[in-house]
Coordinates of C-alpha atoms in Angstrom, one line a residue:
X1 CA 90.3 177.3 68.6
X2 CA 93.2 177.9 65.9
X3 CA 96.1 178.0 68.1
X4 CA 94.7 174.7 69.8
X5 CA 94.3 173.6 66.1
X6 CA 97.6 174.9 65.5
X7 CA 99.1 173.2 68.1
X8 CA 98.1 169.7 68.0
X9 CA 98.7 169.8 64.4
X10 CA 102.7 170.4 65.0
X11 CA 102.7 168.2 68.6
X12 CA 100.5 165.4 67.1
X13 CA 99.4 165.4 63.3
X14 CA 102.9 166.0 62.1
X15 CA 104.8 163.7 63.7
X16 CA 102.1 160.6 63.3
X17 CA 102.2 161.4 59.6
X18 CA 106.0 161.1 59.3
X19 CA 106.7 158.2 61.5
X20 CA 103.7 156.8 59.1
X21 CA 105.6 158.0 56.1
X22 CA 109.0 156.5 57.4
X23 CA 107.4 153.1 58.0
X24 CA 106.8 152.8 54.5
X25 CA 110.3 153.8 53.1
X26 CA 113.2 152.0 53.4
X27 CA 116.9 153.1 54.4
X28 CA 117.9 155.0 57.6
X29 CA 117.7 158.2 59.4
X30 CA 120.4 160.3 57.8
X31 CA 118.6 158.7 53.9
X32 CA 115.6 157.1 53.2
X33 CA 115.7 155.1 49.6
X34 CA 112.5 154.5 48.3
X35 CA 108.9 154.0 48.8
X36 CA 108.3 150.7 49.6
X37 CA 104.1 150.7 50.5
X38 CA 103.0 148.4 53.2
X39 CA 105.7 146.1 52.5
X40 CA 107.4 146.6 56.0
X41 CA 104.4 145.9 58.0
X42 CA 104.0 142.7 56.0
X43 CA 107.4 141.4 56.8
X44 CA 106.9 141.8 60.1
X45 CA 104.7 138.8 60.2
X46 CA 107.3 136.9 59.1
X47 CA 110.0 138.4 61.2
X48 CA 110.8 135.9 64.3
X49 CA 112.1 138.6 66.0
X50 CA 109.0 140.6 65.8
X51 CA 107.3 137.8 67.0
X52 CA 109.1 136.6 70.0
X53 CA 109.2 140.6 70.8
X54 CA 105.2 140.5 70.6
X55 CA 105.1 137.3 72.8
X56 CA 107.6 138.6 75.7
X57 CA 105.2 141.9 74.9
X58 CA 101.8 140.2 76.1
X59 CA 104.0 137.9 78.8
X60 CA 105.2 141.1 80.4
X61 CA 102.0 143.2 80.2
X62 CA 99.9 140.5 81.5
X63 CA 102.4 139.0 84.4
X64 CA 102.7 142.6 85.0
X65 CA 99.6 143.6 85.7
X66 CA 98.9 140.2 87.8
X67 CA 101.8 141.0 89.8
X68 CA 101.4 144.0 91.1
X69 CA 97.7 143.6 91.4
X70 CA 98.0 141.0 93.9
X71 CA 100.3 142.2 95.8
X72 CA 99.4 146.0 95.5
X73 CA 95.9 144.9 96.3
X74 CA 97.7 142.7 99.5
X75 CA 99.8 145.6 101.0
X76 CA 96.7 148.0 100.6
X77 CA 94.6 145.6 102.4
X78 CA 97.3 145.7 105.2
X79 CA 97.7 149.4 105.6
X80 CA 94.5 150.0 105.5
X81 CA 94.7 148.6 109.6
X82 CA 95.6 150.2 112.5
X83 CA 99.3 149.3 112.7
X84 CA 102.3 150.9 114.4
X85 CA 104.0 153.0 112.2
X86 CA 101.7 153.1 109.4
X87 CA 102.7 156.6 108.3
X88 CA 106.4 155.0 107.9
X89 CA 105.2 152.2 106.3
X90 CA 103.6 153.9 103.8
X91 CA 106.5 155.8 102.9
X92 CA 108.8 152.9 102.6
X93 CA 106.3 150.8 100.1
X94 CA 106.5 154.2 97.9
X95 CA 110.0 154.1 98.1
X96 CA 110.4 151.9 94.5
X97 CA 108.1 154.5 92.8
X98 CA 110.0 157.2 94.0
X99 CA 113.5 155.8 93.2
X100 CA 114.9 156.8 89.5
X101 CA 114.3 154.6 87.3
X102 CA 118.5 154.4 86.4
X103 CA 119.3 154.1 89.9
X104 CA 116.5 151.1 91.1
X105 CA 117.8 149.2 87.8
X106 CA 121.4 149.8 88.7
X107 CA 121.2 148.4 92.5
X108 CA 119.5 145.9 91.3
X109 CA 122.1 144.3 88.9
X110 CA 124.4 144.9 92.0
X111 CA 122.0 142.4 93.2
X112 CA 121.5 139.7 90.4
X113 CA 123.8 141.0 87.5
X114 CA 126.7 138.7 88.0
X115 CA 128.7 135.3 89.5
X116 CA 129.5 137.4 92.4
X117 CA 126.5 139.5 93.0
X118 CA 124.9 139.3 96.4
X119 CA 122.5 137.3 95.5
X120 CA 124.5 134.4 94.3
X121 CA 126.6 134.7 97.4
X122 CA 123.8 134.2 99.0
X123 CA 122.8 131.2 97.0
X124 CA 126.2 129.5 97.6
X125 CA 126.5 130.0 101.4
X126 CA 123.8 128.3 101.7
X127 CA 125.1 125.6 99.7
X128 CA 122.7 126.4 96.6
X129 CA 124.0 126.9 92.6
X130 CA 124.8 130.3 90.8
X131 CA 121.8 131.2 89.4
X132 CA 122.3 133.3 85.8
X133 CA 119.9 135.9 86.5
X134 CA 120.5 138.1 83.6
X135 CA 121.7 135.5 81.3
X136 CA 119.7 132.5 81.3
X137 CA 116.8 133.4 79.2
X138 CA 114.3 131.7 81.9
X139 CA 116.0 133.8 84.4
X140 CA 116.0 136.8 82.5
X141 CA 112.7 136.8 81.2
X142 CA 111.7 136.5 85.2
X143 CA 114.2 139.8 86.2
X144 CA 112.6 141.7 84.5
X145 CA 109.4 140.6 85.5
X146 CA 109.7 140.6 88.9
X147 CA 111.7 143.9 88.9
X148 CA 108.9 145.0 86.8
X149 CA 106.1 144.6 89.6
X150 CA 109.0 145.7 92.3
X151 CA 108.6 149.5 90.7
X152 CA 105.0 149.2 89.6
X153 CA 103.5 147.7 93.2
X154 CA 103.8 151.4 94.9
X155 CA 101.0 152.7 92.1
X156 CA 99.1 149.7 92.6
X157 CA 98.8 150.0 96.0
X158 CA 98.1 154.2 95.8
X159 CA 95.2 153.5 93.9
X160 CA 94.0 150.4 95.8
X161 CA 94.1 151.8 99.1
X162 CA 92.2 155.1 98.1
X163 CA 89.8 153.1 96.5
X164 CA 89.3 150.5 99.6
X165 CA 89.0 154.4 102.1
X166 CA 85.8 155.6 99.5
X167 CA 83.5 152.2 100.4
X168 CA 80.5 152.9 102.6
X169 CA 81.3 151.1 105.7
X170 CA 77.6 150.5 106.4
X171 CA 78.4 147.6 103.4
X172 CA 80.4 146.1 105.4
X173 CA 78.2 146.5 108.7
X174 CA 74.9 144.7 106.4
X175 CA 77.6 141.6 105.6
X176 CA 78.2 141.5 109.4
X177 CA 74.3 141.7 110.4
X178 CA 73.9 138.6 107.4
X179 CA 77.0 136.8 109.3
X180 CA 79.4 136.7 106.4
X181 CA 82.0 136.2 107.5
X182 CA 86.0 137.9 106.3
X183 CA 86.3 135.6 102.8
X184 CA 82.8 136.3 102.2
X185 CA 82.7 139.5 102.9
X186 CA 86.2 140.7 101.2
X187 CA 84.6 138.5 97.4
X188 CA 81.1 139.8 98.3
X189 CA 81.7 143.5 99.1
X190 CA 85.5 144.7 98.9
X191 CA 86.3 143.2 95.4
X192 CA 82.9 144.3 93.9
X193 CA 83.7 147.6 95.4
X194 CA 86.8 147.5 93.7
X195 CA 85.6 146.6 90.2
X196 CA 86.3 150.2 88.3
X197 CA 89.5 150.9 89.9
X198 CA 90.7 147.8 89.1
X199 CA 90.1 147.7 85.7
X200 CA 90.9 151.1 85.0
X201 CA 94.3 150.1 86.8
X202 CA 94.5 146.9 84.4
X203 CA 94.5 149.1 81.5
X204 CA 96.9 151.8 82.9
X205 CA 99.3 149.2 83.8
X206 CA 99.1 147.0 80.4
X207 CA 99.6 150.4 78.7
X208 CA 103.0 151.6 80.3
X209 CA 103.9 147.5 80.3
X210 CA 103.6 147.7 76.5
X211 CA 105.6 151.0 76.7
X212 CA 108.4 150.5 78.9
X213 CA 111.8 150.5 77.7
X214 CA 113.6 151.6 80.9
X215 CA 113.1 148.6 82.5
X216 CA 114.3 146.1 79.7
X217 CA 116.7 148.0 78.3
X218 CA 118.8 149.0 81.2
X219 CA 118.8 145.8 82.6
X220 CA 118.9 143.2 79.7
X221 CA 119.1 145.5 76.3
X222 CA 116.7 142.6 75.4
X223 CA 119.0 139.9 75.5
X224 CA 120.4 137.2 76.1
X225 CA 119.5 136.6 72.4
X226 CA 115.6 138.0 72.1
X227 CA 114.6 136.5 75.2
X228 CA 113.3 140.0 76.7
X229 CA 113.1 142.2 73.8
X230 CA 109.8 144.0 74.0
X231 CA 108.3 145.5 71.2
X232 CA 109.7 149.2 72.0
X233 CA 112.9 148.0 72.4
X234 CA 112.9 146.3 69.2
X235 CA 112.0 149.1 67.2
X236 CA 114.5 151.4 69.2
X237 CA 117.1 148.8 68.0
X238 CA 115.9 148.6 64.1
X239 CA 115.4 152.7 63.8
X240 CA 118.9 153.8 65.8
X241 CA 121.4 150.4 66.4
X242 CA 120.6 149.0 62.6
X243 CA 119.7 152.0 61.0
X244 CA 116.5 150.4 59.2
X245 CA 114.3 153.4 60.1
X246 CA 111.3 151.6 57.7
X247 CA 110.9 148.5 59.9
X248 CA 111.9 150.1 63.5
X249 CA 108.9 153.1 62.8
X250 CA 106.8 150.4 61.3
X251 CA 107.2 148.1 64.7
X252 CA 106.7 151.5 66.5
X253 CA 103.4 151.9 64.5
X254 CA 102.1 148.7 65.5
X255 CA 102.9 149.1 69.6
X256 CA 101.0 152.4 68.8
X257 CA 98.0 150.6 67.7
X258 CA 97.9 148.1 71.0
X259 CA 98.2 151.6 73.0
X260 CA 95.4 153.3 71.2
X261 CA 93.0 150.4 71.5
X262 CA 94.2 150.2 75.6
X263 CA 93.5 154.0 75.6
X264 CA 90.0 153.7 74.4
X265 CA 88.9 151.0 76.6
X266 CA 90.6 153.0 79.5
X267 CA 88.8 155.7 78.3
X268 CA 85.3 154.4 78.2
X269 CA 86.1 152.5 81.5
X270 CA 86.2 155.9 82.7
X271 CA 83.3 157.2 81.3
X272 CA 80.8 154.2 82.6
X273 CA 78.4 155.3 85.2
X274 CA 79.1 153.8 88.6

């Protein structure tokens, strides 16, 4: 019981309460200058770029999560049949998942990251405009979005497809005695079915959403201006770029908050009876 004590008191305790600490000081790393009380946190809700950071946030997370729902929940559906080469398949829909996380983001700005990536030469032999992917906030804002799902979907899918091999197929033998037919019986049993995984997925997905900094920040660093700076990324650029470690730990502090409340409601997801 002590060393466990012991242990979460110097993995856990210790760092919460300095990051808390730092939040309410002001100055950087190397010095902090002063005691300055909740003060930080309050600015923050003044702070536009706070606030545009919390609105990409909850755009992300939720666009996210739709994302790769539906089309996690698609490809499962489909490899779930009898299809040549399913084995094969499978391994190629992990293959985002499995790809580093430097590497995926890298081939893809070889793909979208300039005048003369491939995708606008695409775009103009086919007598289309360059599209400014990564510097257009529209654009940008949907990159990373849609890159976003690209590495999630693999996951999604996982988790789908075990959970659409664990339904009783004498469900889905009663639908075919009542004469549902395949809508009806995919809103009527599969989705139902579904219900717990799903939302348990929801919550896993809106939590590393919330928390990814990978994603943003080696393809956008959050620009162009704050169009895609997330809340992580914001306080990785206040605490270590502008070397206002009060506000960046405060910001860090909040995202914590959003990922404790997640973690709960994963949590007791989890714990519901079936």
């Amino acid at each position: 019981m002590l060393p466990t004590l012991i242990l979460l008191v110097v993995v856990v305790a210790f760092p919460l309460v300095s990051a808390m600490y730092l939040s309410m000081t002001k100055g950087s790393l190397m010095k902090t200058s002063g005691f300055v009380g909740w003060a930080n946190y309050v600015s923050l809700f003044s702070n536009r770029e706070f606030l545009s950071a919390l609105r990409f946030t909850a755009i992300f997370a939720v666009t996210s999560i739709a994302g790769c729902y539906v089309f996690g929940l698609g490809i499962a559906l489909l490899l779930q049949k009898t299809l040549p080469a399913r084995g094969l398949l499978r391994v190629l829909f992990l293959m985002p998942w499995v790809i580093p996380s430097v590497v995926a983001v890298a081939g893809w700005r070889q793909v979208i990251g300039s005048e003369d990536a491939l995708a606008n030469l695409f775009l103009r032999a086919i007598g289309q405009n360059t599209v400014y992917f990564l510097s257009d906030d529209t654009w940008a804002v949907i990159s990373v979005i849609v890159i976003k799902i690209w590495r999630s979907i693999p996951f999604v899918m996982l988790s789908l497809l075990a959970g659409l091999q664990a339904i009783d197929r004498s469900l889905y033998e009663a639908a075919a005695i009542d004469g549902a037919n395949r809508v009806q019986t995919f809103f009527n049993v599969t989705l139902p079915q579904l219900k717990t995984v799903s939302i348990v997925l929801s919550l896993m997905m809106a939590i590393w959403s919330v928390n990814d900094f990978e994603t943003v920040w080696l393809l956008t660093q959050g620009g162009p201006g704050y169009a895609t700076q997330n809340l992580v990324v914001l306080s990785y650029l206040y605490t270590f770029k502008r070397s206002n470690v009060g506000l960046g730990t405060a910001i860090a502090i909040m995202t914590l908050v959003v990922l404790m409340v997640l973690i709960v409601m994963s949590l007791r997801q989890q714990r519901q009876p079936k």
